[in-house]
Amino acid sequence: MYRYDEFDQDFVNARVAEFSDQVDRRLAGEITEEQFRPLRLMNGVYLQLHAYMLRIAIPYGTLHPRQLRMLAHIARKYDKGYGHFTTRQNIQFNWPALSDVPAILADLASVEMHAIQTSGNCIRNVTADHFAGAAADEVADPRPYAEILRQWSSVHPEFSYLPRKFKIAVTGAERDRAAIQVHDIGLHLKKNAADELGFAVYVGGGQGRTPMIAKKIRDFLPENELLSYCTAILRVYNLYGRRDNKYKARIKILVHETGAEEFARQVEAEWEALKDTELKLPEADIRAIEAYFAPPKLVARPEGDEAVRLARLDSRSFGEWLDQNVVTHRHPDYAAVTISLKGIGEAPGDVSDSQMEAVAELAEKYGFDEIRVTHEQNLVLPHVARADLRAVYDALVEMDLATANSGLITDIIACPGLDYCALANARSIPVAQEISRRFASLERQREIGELKLKISGCINACGHHHVGHIGILGVEKKGAELYQVTLGGSGDENTSVGEIIGRGFGPEEITDAIETVVETYLRIRADRSEKFLDAYRRVGAAPFKEALYGSEAKAA
């Protein structure tokens, strides 16, 4: 993983000192909350319903065990003993005292972490495929390019006050596990006919109040033009993006209203003036950053196949976990392991201080000192020898992290919702917990198969409900919580925005409604191999509406 140089460390230390002074002035009453707000937001500090919240950046989702241990320390010393991993591959602490935030940031700086630009109208944390560097379907590791983008965008003087927040995601694999088409800029690392590396460039995706799928504006951008082309996109957006209405300020609105072809023309015109400047990436610089992400030396462990076979015979639960939470690695003797943070009845994405420390120890012992955070709110050990999988599983059982539900209906994405967030209209966590308990049977979950259920507590869509196979949106109606259901969304390489299926359901009805949707799918699927999303795309909304609303659906 990338390691700070002297410049990086000095920069972060100076930022901690600067913000510490700003906090002191706020606590002394020298500046008002209104004056303090833009300062704290640029340092990842929100004011939630009950307390301040600190959002910490985990660039492209990569963590070292010493960093995860520091997060555990912060959870224990400054919070309530847990943290919440988010869909942006960040971690949030929901209960820090404002007076403690400078100390937290200083602790983070000691392990090469920070909270800079995790909020505000700037370029947010750059995300990537959580299996980067390990995936069997990968053309190249996207993380070096995500790191280049991180360095370029950090406190960029031209792009620190954009019309609205800005999000970039990068993938280098055939399967899109980074949801690049619902980002402001999505980059798909690929090779052209001459075997040269470059990017397909997507612009104008996003969720929230107006969900849109990004448009591909360039099929192949040479890798050395990454910064010049992104600068051209940001300049067009900064110049023409709306600042009079925050609901229409995202780049997706500009692309939509301008038209993708015209927007691309404007970007290309701007790029013509930039592509032969100092923004062109020198080959040596690309390879220098790439060297930080060299894969670990994976020695041959051919005994893994027999070890896994015998372990399967010994333990049915191990076999079930292996089938759900372990995926193929580019090296045949290794695997990538998903650690589910979606235990039955638990709050999605939450992890305790002791669990963080235990995962850090696992990564040191079995995972080449590397942990990943996924945008689906789980953790990953990307490089585990197959011969060690049973030992890893047994350790996860001990720490209550061996839930075998990756990709199943209880692997729910959910935002903090009205339990924490000042913007939310409805609770998310209790709904996720109740649905999880309803579908607790692993046998039933596996009968249902792959099904991505995502919950947001408001229209801002932090729970990615728009791209859930089943999405749930919490809204407020006449002072009460109500939940809309969307079907048919997807955030992969075949991205789609879910369709609102009909009227909403009350808190006491929503779990039954989800069960009705699932049972309808089981009834109408062509065979057991047809996944929920494929069945929905084949038959459409009609049978689901009929099952949910009966005569209401017919009348409509």
Coordinates of C-alpha atoms in Angstrom, one line a residue:
M1 CA 0.0 0.0 0.0
Y2 CA 1.0 3.6 -0.4
R3 CA 3.2 5.1 2.4
Y4 CA 3.5 8.7 3.2
D5 CA 6.6 10.6 2.3
E6 CA 7.9 13.6 4.2
F7 CA 5.6 16.0 2.3
D8 CA 2.5 13.9 3.0
Q9 CA 3.2 13.7 6.7
D10 CA 4.1 17.4 7.1
F11 CA 0.9 18.3 5.2
V12 CA -1.4 16.2 7.4
N13 CA 0.4 17.3 10.6
A14 CA -0.1 21.0 9.6
R15 CA -3.8 20.4 8.8
V16 CA -4.3 18.8 12.3
A17 CA -2.6 21.8 13.9
E18 CA -4.7 24.3 11.9
F19 CA -8.0 22.5 12.7
S20 CA -7.1 22.2 16.4
D21 CA -6.8 26.0 16.5
Q22 CA -10.2 26.3 14.8
V23 CA -11.8 23.9 17.3
D24 CA -10.3 25.9 20.2
R25 CA -11.7 29.1 18.8
R26 CA -15.2 27.5 18.4
L27 CA -15.2 26.1 21.9
A28 CA -14.1 29.5 23.3
G29 CA -17.0 31.2 21.4
E30 CA -14.7 33.2 19.2
I31 CA -16.4 31.9 16.1
T32 CA -20.1 30.9 15.6
E33 CA -21.3 27.5 14.5
E34 CA -22.2 29.0 11.2
Q35 CA -18.6 30.3 10.7
F36 CA -17.2 27.0 12.0
R37 CA -19.4 24.8 9.7
P38 CA -17.3 25.1 6.4
L39 CA -14.1 24.6 8.4
R40 CA -15.3 21.4 10.1
L41 CA -16.8 20.0 7.0
M42 CA -13.5 20.2 5.1
N43 CA -12.1 18.1 8.0
G44 CA -14.8 15.5 8.0
V45 CA -16.8 16.7 11.1
Y46 CA -20.6 16.7 10.8
L47 CA -23.2 17.8 13.3
Q48 CA -25.7 15.0 13.5
L49 CA -28.9 14.6 15.5
H50 CA -27.3 13.9 18.8
A51 CA -23.6 14.7 18.5
Y52 CA -20.8 15.5 16.2
M53 CA -19.8 12.8 13.7
L54 CA -16.2 12.3 12.4
R55 CA -15.8 10.7 8.9
I56 CA -12.4 9.3 8.3
A57 CA -11.0 8.6 4.8
I58 CA -9.8 5.2 3.8
P59 CA -8.4 5.9 0.3
Y60 CA -9.6 3.2 -2.2
G61 CA -10.6 1.0 0.8
T62 CA -7.1 -0.2 1.7
L63 CA -6.0 -0.5 5.4
H64 CA -2.9 -1.7 7.1
P65 CA -3.4 -3.6 10.4
R66 CA -1.7 -0.8 12.4
Q67 CA -4.3 1.6 11.0
L68 CA -7.2 -0.7 11.8
R69 CA -5.8 -1.0 15.4
M70 CA -5.7 2.8 15.6
L71 CA -9.4 2.9 14.5
A72 CA -10.1 0.4 17.3
H73 CA -8.3 2.6 19.8
I74 CA -10.3 5.7 18.7
A75 CA -13.6 3.7 19.0
R76 CA -12.7 2.6 22.5
K77 CA -11.2 5.9 23.8
Y78 CA -13.3 8.6 22.1
D79 CA -16.5 6.9 21.0
K80 CA -18.8 4.1 22.3
G81 CA -16.7 1.2 21.3
Y82 CA -17.6 0.8 17.7
G83 CA -17.3 2.4 14.3
H84 CA -19.5 2.3 11.2
F85 CA -18.1 1.5 7.7
T86 CA -19.8 3.4 4.9
T87 CA -20.6 3.0 1.2
R88 CA -17.7 5.3 0.4
Q89 CA -15.1 2.9 1.9
N90 CA -14.8 5.4 4.9
I91 CA -15.4 4.8 8.6
Q92 CA -17.6 7.1 10.7
F93 CA -17.5 7.6 14.5
N94 CA -20.9 8.9 15.7
W95 CA -20.2 10.1 19.2
P96 CA -16.9 12.0 19.6
A97 CA -16.8 15.1 21.6
L98 CA -15.7 18.1 19.6
S99 CA -13.0 18.9 22.1
D100 CA -11.5 15.4 21.4
V101 CA -11.5 15.7 17.6
P102 CA -8.0 17.3 17.4
A103 CA -6.5 14.5 19.4
I104 CA -8.3 11.9 17.2
L105 CA -6.9 13.6 14.1
A106 CA -3.4 13.6 15.6
D107 CA -3.7 9.9 16.4
L108 CA -4.8 9.3 12.8
A109 CA -1.9 11.3 11.4
S110 CA 0.5 9.0 13.4
V111 CA -0.6 6.1 11.2
E112 CA -0.9 8.0 7.9
M113 CA -4.6 8.6 8.0
H114 CA -6.8 11.7 8.0
A115 CA -10.4 13.0 7.6
I116 CA -9.6 15.7 4.9
Q117 CA -12.2 16.2 2.2
T118 CA -14.6 13.5 3.5
S119 CA -17.2 16.2 3.3
G120 CA -17.8 19.6 1.7
N121 CA -18.1 20.6 -2.0
C122 CA -14.8 19.0 -3.0
I123 CA -13.4 15.8 -4.5
R124 CA -14.3 13.1 -1.9
N125 CA -12.5 9.9 -1.1
V126 CA -11.6 8.1 -4.3
T127 CA -12.9 4.5 -4.2
A128 CA -12.0 1.3 -6.0
D129 CA -12.7 -2.4 -6.4
H130 CA -12.2 -4.1 -3.0
F131 CA -10.6 -7.1 -4.7
A132 CA -8.1 -4.9 -6.5
G133 CA -4.7 -6.6 -7.0
A134 CA -6.3 -10.0 -6.2
A135 CA -9.2 -10.4 -8.6
A136 CA -8.9 -13.1 -11.3
D137 CA -10.7 -11.0 -13.8
E138 CA -8.5 -7.9 -13.4
V139 CA -6.7 -6.2 -16.2
A140 CA -4.5 -4.2 -13.8
D141 CA -4.7 -2.9 -10.2
P142 CA -6.6 0.3 -10.2
R143 CA -5.3 1.5 -6.8
P144 CA -2.1 3.2 -8.2
Y145 CA -4.4 5.5 -10.3
A146 CA -6.7 6.1 -7.4
E147 CA -3.7 7.2 -5.3
I148 CA -2.5 9.5 -8.1
L149 CA -6.0 11.0 -8.1
R150 CA -5.9 11.3 -4.3
Q151 CA -2.6 13.2 -4.4
W152 CA -3.8 15.5 -7.2
S153 CA -7.2 16.3 -5.7
S154 CA -6.1 16.9 -2.0
V155 CA -6.7 20.5 -1.3
H156 CA -6.6 21.3 -5.0
P157 CA -6.9 25.1 -5.1
E158 CA -9.1 25.1 -8.2
F159 CA -11.4 22.4 -7.0
S160 CA -11.9 22.9 -3.3
Y161 CA -15.2 24.8 -3.7
L162 CA -17.1 23.1 -6.5
P163 CA -20.8 23.6 -7.1
R164 CA -21.4 20.4 -5.1
K165 CA -19.6 17.3 -3.8
F166 CA -17.7 15.2 -6.3
K167 CA -17.1 11.5 -6.3
I168 CA -14.7 9.3 -8.4
A169 CA -14.4 5.5 -8.6
V170 CA -11.9 3.3 -10.4
T171 CA -12.1 -0.3 -11.4
G172 CA -9.7 -2.5 -13.4
A173 CA -11.8 -5.7 -13.7
E174 CA -14.3 -7.1 -16.1
R175 CA -16.9 -7.1 -13.3
D176 CA -17.6 -3.7 -11.9
R177 CA -17.5 -4.0 -8.1
A178 CA -16.9 -0.3 -7.6
A179 CA -20.2 1.0 -9.1
I180 CA -18.4 3.4 -11.4
Q181 CA -21.6 4.3 -13.4
V182 CA -23.2 5.9 -10.4
H183 CA -20.3 8.3 -9.8
D184 CA -19.5 11.8 -11.0
I185 CA -16.5 10.3 -12.7
G186 CA -16.2 6.6 -13.2
L187 CA -12.9 5.1 -14.7
H188 CA -12.7 1.6 -16.1
L189 CA -9.1 0.5 -16.5
K190 CA -8.6 -1.4 -19.8
K191 CA -6.2 -2.3 -22.6
N192 CA -6.6 -1.2 -26.2
A193 CA -5.7 -3.2 -29.3
A194 CA -2.1 -2.3 -28.9
D195 CA -2.1 -3.7 -25.4
E196 CA -1.7 -0.3 -23.9
L197 CA -3.3 0.6 -20.6
G198 CA -5.9 3.4 -20.4
F199 CA -9.4 4.2 -19.2
A200 CA -13.0 4.2 -20.4
V201 CA -14.3 7.5 -18.9
Y202 CA -17.9 7.8 -17.6
V203 CA -19.3 11.1 -16.3
G204 CA -22.5 12.3 -14.7
G205 CA -23.7 9.3 -12.7
G206 CA -25.2 9.6 -9.2
Q207 CA -28.0 8.7 -7.0
G208 CA -29.9 11.0 -4.5
R209 CA -32.9 13.0 -5.5
T210 CA -32.3 12.6 -9.2
P211 CA -30.7 9.2 -9.9
M212 CA -28.8 9.0 -13.2
I213 CA -26.5 6.5 -14.9
A214 CA -23.2 8.0 -16.1
K215 CA -22.5 8.5 -19.8
K216 CA -19.3 7.2 -21.4
I217 CA -17.7 10.2 -23.0
R218 CA -14.4 8.5 -24.0
D219 CA -13.8 4.9 -24.7
F220 CA -10.0 5.0 -24.3
L221 CA -7.9 7.5 -22.5
P222 CA -4.2 6.8 -22.3
E223 CA -3.0 6.3 -18.7
N224 CA -0.6 9.3 -18.8
E225 CA -3.5 11.6 -19.6
L226 CA -5.5 10.8 -16.5
L227 CA -4.9 14.1 -14.7
S228 CA -5.2 16.3 -17.7
Y229 CA -8.6 14.8 -18.7
C230 CA -10.0 14.8 -15.2
T231 CA -8.9 18.4 -14.9
A232 CA -10.8 19.2 -18.1
I233 CA -13.9 17.6 -16.8
L234 CA -13.7 19.4 -13.5
R235 CA -13.1 22.8 -15.2
V236 CA -16.1 22.4 -17.4
Y237 CA -18.2 21.5 -14.3
N238 CA -16.7 24.3 -12.2
L239 CA -17.5 26.8 -14.8
Y240 CA -21.0 25.7 -15.8
G241 CA -22.3 23.7 -12.8
R242 CA -25.3 25.4 -11.1
R243 CA -24.6 27.2 -7.8
D244 CA -28.1 28.7 -7.4
N245 CA -29.8 25.4 -6.5
K246 CA -28.0 22.7 -4.5
Y247 CA -30.5 20.1 -5.8
K248 CA -29.4 20.8 -9.3
A249 CA -25.7 21.4 -8.7
R250 CA -24.3 17.9 -9.3
I251 CA -22.4 17.3 -12.5
K252 CA -25.1 14.7 -13.5
I253 CA -27.6 17.6 -13.9
L254 CA -25.1 19.5 -16.1
V255 CA -24.4 16.5 -18.3
H256 CA -28.2 15.8 -18.6
E257 CA -29.1 19.4 -19.4
T258 CA -26.2 20.0 -21.7
G259 CA -26.4 16.7 -23.4
A260 CA -23.7 14.0 -23.2
E261 CA -22.3 14.7 -26.7
E262 CA -22.0 18.5 -26.2
F263 CA -20.6 18.0 -22.7
A264 CA -18.0 15.6 -24.1
R265 CA -17.2 18.2 -26.9
Q266 CA -16.6 20.9 -24.2
V267 CA -14.3 18.6 -22.2
E268 CA -12.3 17.6 -25.3
A269 CA -11.9 21.3 -26.2
E270 CA -10.6 22.1 -22.7
W271 CA -8.4 19.0 -22.8
E272 CA -6.7 20.1 -26.0
A273 CA -5.2 23.0 -24.0
L274 CA -4.1 20.8 -21.2
K275 CA -2.9 17.5 -22.5
D276 CA 0.6 18.6 -23.4
T277 CA 1.2 20.5 -20.2
E278 CA 2.8 19.5 -16.9
L279 CA -0.4 17.5 -16.2
K280 CA 0.8 14.7 -18.5
L281 CA 1.9 12.0 -16.2
P282 CA 5.6 10.9 -16.6
E283 CA 6.0 7.2 -17.1
A284 CA 8.5 7.1 -14.2
D285 CA 6.0 8.7 -11.8
I286 CA 3.2 6.2 -12.7
R287 CA 5.6 3.3 -12.2
A288 CA 6.9 4.7 -8.9
I289 CA 3.4 4.9 -7.5
E290 CA 2.6 1.5 -9.0
A291 CA 5.6 0.0 -7.1
Y292 CA 3.9 0.8 -3.8
F293 CA 1.1 -1.6 -4.8
A294 CA 3.3 -4.5 -5.9
P295 CA 1.4 -7.7 -4.9
P296 CA 2.8 -9.7 -1.9
K297 CA 5.1 -12.5 -2.7
L298 CA 2.7 -15.4 -2.8
V299 CA 4.6 -18.6 -2.3
A300 CA 3.1 -21.8 -3.7
R301 CA 0.8 -23.5 -1.2
P302 CA -0.5 -26.5 -3.3
E303 CA -1.7 -28.3 -0.1
G304 CA -4.6 -25.9 0.0
D305 CA -6.9 -27.9 -2.2
E306 CA -6.7 -31.0 0.0
A307 CA -7.0 -29.0 3.2
V308 CA -10.1 -27.3 1.9
R309 CA -11.6 -30.6 0.8
L310 CA -11.1 -32.2 4.2
A311 CA -12.3 -29.2 6.1
R312 CA -15.5 -29.3 4.0
L313 CA -16.1 -32.9 5.1
D314 CA -15.4 -31.9 8.7
S315 CA -17.7 -28.9 8.9
R316 CA -20.9 -28.1 7.0
S317 CA -20.8 -24.5 8.3
F318 CA -17.3 -24.0 7.0
G319 CA -18.4 -25.2 3.6
E320 CA -21.3 -22.8 3.5
W321 CA -19.0 -19.9 4.5
L322 CA -16.5 -21.0 1.8
D323 CA -19.2 -21.0 -0.8
Q324 CA -20.6 -17.5 0.1
N325 CA -17.7 -15.5 1.4
V326 CA -14.6 -16.8 -0.4
V327 CA -13.8 -15.9 -4.0
T328 CA -11.2 -17.0 -6.6
H329 CA -7.8 -15.3 -6.5
R330 CA -5.5 -14.7 -9.4
H331 CA -3.1 -17.1 -7.8
P332 CA -4.6 -20.7 -7.7
D333 CA -3.3 -21.4 -4.2
Y334 CA -5.0 -18.3 -2.7
A335 CA -8.4 -16.7 -2.2
A336 CA -10.0 -13.4 -1.2
V337 CA -12.1 -13.6 1.9
T338 CA -15.1 -11.3 2.7
I339 CA -15.7 -10.7 6.4
S340 CA -19.4 -10.0 6.7
L341 CA -20.3 -7.0 9.0
K342 CA -24.0 -8.1 8.6
G343 CA -24.5 -10.5 11.4
I344 CA -28.2 -11.5 11.8
G345 CA -30.0 -8.7 13.7
E346 CA -26.9 -6.4 13.7
A347 CA -26.6 -2.9 12.4
P348 CA -25.0 -3.2 8.9
G349 CA -21.4 -1.9 8.7
D350 CA -20.9 -1.6 12.4
V351 CA -17.9 -3.2 14.0
S352 CA -16.6 -3.2 17.6
D353 CA -13.1 -2.2 18.8
S354 CA -12.3 -5.7 19.8
Q355 CA -13.5 -7.1 16.4
M356 CA -11.3 -4.5 14.6
E357 CA -8.3 -5.6 16.6
A358 CA -9.0 -9.3 15.9
V359 CA -9.3 -8.6 12.2
A360 CA -6.0 -6.7 12.3
E361 CA -4.4 -9.8 13.9
L362 CA -5.8 -12.1 11.3
A363 CA -4.5 -9.8 8.5
E364 CA -1.0 -10.0 10.1
K365 CA -1.1 -13.7 10.5
Y366 CA -2.8 -14.9 7.3
G367 CA -3.4 -11.8 5.1
F368 CA 0.0 -10.2 4.2
D369 CA -0.8 -7.1 6.4
E370 CA -3.7 -6.0 4.2
I371 CA -7.4 -5.3 4.8
R372 CA -10.0 -3.8 2.4
V373 CA -13.2 -2.0 3.1
T374 CA -16.0 -2.6 0.6
H375 CA -18.6 -0.1 -0.6
E376 CA -21.0 -2.8 0.5
Q377 CA -20.0 -2.2 4.2
N378 CA -17.9 -5.4 4.7
L379 CA -14.2 -6.1 5.1
V380 CA -12.0 -8.2 2.9
L381 CA -8.7 -10.1 3.4
P382 CA -7.6 -10.0 -0.3
H383 CA -4.7 -12.5 -0.1
V384 CA -5.3 -15.7 2.0
A385 CA -3.7 -19.0 1.3
R386 CA -6.4 -21.7 0.7
A387 CA -4.5 -23.9 3.2
D388 CA -5.2 -21.3 5.9
L389 CA -8.9 -20.8 5.2
R390 CA -10.1 -23.1 7.9
A391 CA -7.9 -21.3 10.5
V392 CA -9.3 -17.9 9.3
Y393 CA -12.9 -19.2 9.5
D394 CA -12.4 -20.6 13.0
A395 CA -10.9 -17.2 14.2
L396 CA -13.9 -15.4 12.6
V397 CA -16.3 -17.7 14.5
E398 CA -14.6 -16.7 17.7
M399 CA -15.1 -13.0 17.0
D400 CA -18.7 -13.4 15.8
L401 CA -17.7 -12.4 12.2
A402 CA -18.3 -15.7 10.3
T403 CA -21.8 -14.9 8.9
A404 CA -21.9 -16.7 5.6
N405 CA -24.1 -14.2 3.7
S406 CA -22.0 -12.3 1.2
G407 CA -24.3 -11.4 -1.7
L408 CA -27.4 -12.8 0.0
I409 CA -30.6 -11.0 1.2
T410 CA -29.2 -10.4 4.7
D411 CA -26.0 -8.8 3.3
I412 CA -27.9 -5.5 3.5
I413 CA -26.5 -2.0 2.8
A414 CA -28.0 0.6 5.1
C415 CA -27.2 4.2 6.0
P416 CA -27.4 5.3 9.7
G417 CA -30.8 6.8 9.0
L418 CA -32.9 8.7 11.6
D419 CA -31.2 7.1 14.5
Y420 CA -28.2 9.4 13.8
C421 CA -28.5 11.6 10.7
A422 CA -30.1 15.0 10.8
L423 CA -31.0 14.8 7.2
A424 CA -32.9 11.5 7.4
N425 CA -36.7 11.1 7.3
A426 CA -36.9 7.6 8.5
R427 CA -35.0 4.9 10.4
S428 CA -32.9 2.5 8.4
I429 CA -31.1 0.3 10.9
P430 CA -34.2 -1.2 12.6
V431 CA -35.7 -2.1 9.2
A432 CA -32.4 -3.8 8.2
Q433 CA -32.4 -5.7 11.5
E434 CA -35.9 -6.9 11.2
I435 CA -35.5 -8.0 7.6
S436 CA -32.3 -9.8 8.5
R437 CA -34.1 -11.7 11.3
R438 CA -37.0 -12.6 9.0
F439 CA -34.6 -14.2 6.5
A440 CA -32.1 -15.5 9.1
S441 CA -32.2 -19.1 7.8
L442 CA -29.1 -19.6 5.7
E443 CA -30.9 -22.5 3.9
R444 CA -33.6 -20.1 2.9
Q445 CA -31.2 -17.3 1.9
R446 CA -29.3 -19.7 -0.3
E447 CA -32.5 -20.9 -1.9
I448 CA -33.3 -17.3 -2.8
G449 CA -29.7 -16.8 -4.2
E450 CA -28.0 -13.6 -5.0
L451 CA -30.1 -10.6 -4.0
K452 CA -28.8 -7.1 -3.1
L453 CA -31.1 -5.3 -0.7
K454 CA -30.2 -1.6 0.0
I455 CA -31.9 0.8 2.4
S456 CA -31.7 4.6 2.6
G457 CA -33.3 6.8 5.3
C458 CA -33.8 9.7 3.0
I459 CA -33.6 10.8 -0.7
N460 CA -29.9 11.5 -0.4
A461 CA -29.5 7.7 -1.0
C462 CA -26.4 7.0 1.1
G463 CA -27.7 3.5 1.3
H464 CA -27.6 3.1 -2.5
H465 CA -31.3 2.0 -2.6
H466 CA -31.6 3.2 -6.2
V467 CA -29.2 0.4 -7.4
G468 CA -30.5 -2.3 -5.1
H469 CA -32.1 -5.3 -6.7
I470 CA -34.6 -4.5 -4.0
G471 CA -34.3 -0.9 -2.7
I472 CA -36.1 0.7 0.3
L473 CA -36.4 4.4 0.7
G474 CA -37.5 5.9 4.0
V475 CA -39.7 9.0 3.6
E476 CA -41.8 11.1 5.9
K477 CA -45.6 11.5 5.3
K478 CA -47.9 13.4 7.6
G479 CA -45.4 13.0 10.4
A480 CA -45.0 9.3 10.1
E481 CA -42.3 7.1 8.6
L482 CA -43.1 5.4 5.3
Y483 CA -41.0 3.1 3.1
Q484 CA -41.1 3.0 -0.7
V485 CA -39.9 -0.1 -2.5
T486 CA -37.9 0.0 -5.7
L487 CA -37.1 -3.1 -7.8
G488 CA -34.6 -3.9 -10.6
G489 CA -31.7 -1.6 -9.7
S490 CA -28.1 -2.7 -10.1
G491 CA -24.7 -1.1 -9.5
D492 CA -22.5 -3.4 -11.6
E493 CA -21.4 -3.3 -15.2
N494 CA -25.0 -3.5 -16.3
T495 CA -26.1 -0.6 -14.1
S496 CA -29.8 0.2 -13.8
V497 CA -31.9 2.4 -11.5
G498 CA -34.7 0.7 -9.7
E499 CA -38.4 1.4 -10.4
I500 CA -40.7 2.6 -7.6
I501 CA -43.2 -0.2 -7.4
G502 CA -46.2 1.6 -5.8
R503 CA -47.3 3.3 -2.6
G504 CA -45.1 3.0 0.5
F505 CA -45.4 0.8 3.5
G506 CA -45.5 1.6 7.2
P507 CA -42.7 0.4 9.5
E508 CA -44.8 -2.5 10.7
E509 CA -45.5 -3.5 7.0
I510 CA -42.2 -3.2 5.2
T511 CA -40.7 -6.6 6.2
D512 CA -43.9 -8.4 5.1
A513 CA -43.8 -6.5 1.8
I514 CA -40.2 -7.6 1.2
E515 CA -41.1 -11.2 1.9
T516 CA -44.0 -10.9 -0.6
V517 CA -41.5 -9.6 -3.2
V518 CA -39.1 -12.5 -2.5
E519 CA -41.9 -15.2 -2.6
T520 CA -43.2 -13.8 -5.9
Y521 CA -39.7 -14.1 -7.3
L522 CA -39.4 -17.7 -6.2
R523 CA -42.8 -18.4 -7.8
I524 CA -42.0 -16.8 -11.2
R525 CA -38.4 -17.6 -11.7
A526 CA -37.7 -19.9 -14.7
D527 CA -35.5 -22.2 -12.6
R528 CA -33.2 -22.2 -9.6
S529 CA -30.4 -20.7 -11.6
E530 CA -32.3 -17.6 -12.6
K531 CA -31.3 -14.8 -10.2
F532 CA -33.7 -12.2 -8.8
L533 CA -32.5 -9.4 -11.1
D534 CA -32.6 -11.6 -14.2
A535 CA -36.1 -12.7 -13.4
Y536 CA -37.2 -9.1 -12.8
R537 CA -35.8 -7.9 -16.1
R538 CA -37.5 -10.8 -17.9
V539 CA -41.0 -10.4 -16.5
G540 CA -41.1 -6.7 -15.4
A541 CA -42.9 -5.2 -12.4
A542 CA -46.4 -6.5 -13.0
P543 CA -46.4 -9.7 -11.0
F544 CA -44.7 -8.0 -8.1
K545 CA -47.3 -5.2 -8.1
E546 CA -50.1 -7.7 -8.2
A547 CA -48.7 -9.6 -5.2
L548 CA -48.1 -6.4 -3.2
Y549 CA -51.2 -4.4 -4.0
G550 CA -53.8 -6.8 -5.5
S551 CA -56.8 -5.0 -6.8
E552 CA -55.0 -1.6 -6.3
A553 CA -52.5 -2.7 -8.9
K554 CA -55.2 -3.7 -11.4
A555 CA -57.0 -0.4 -10.9
A556 CA -53.8 1.5 -11.6

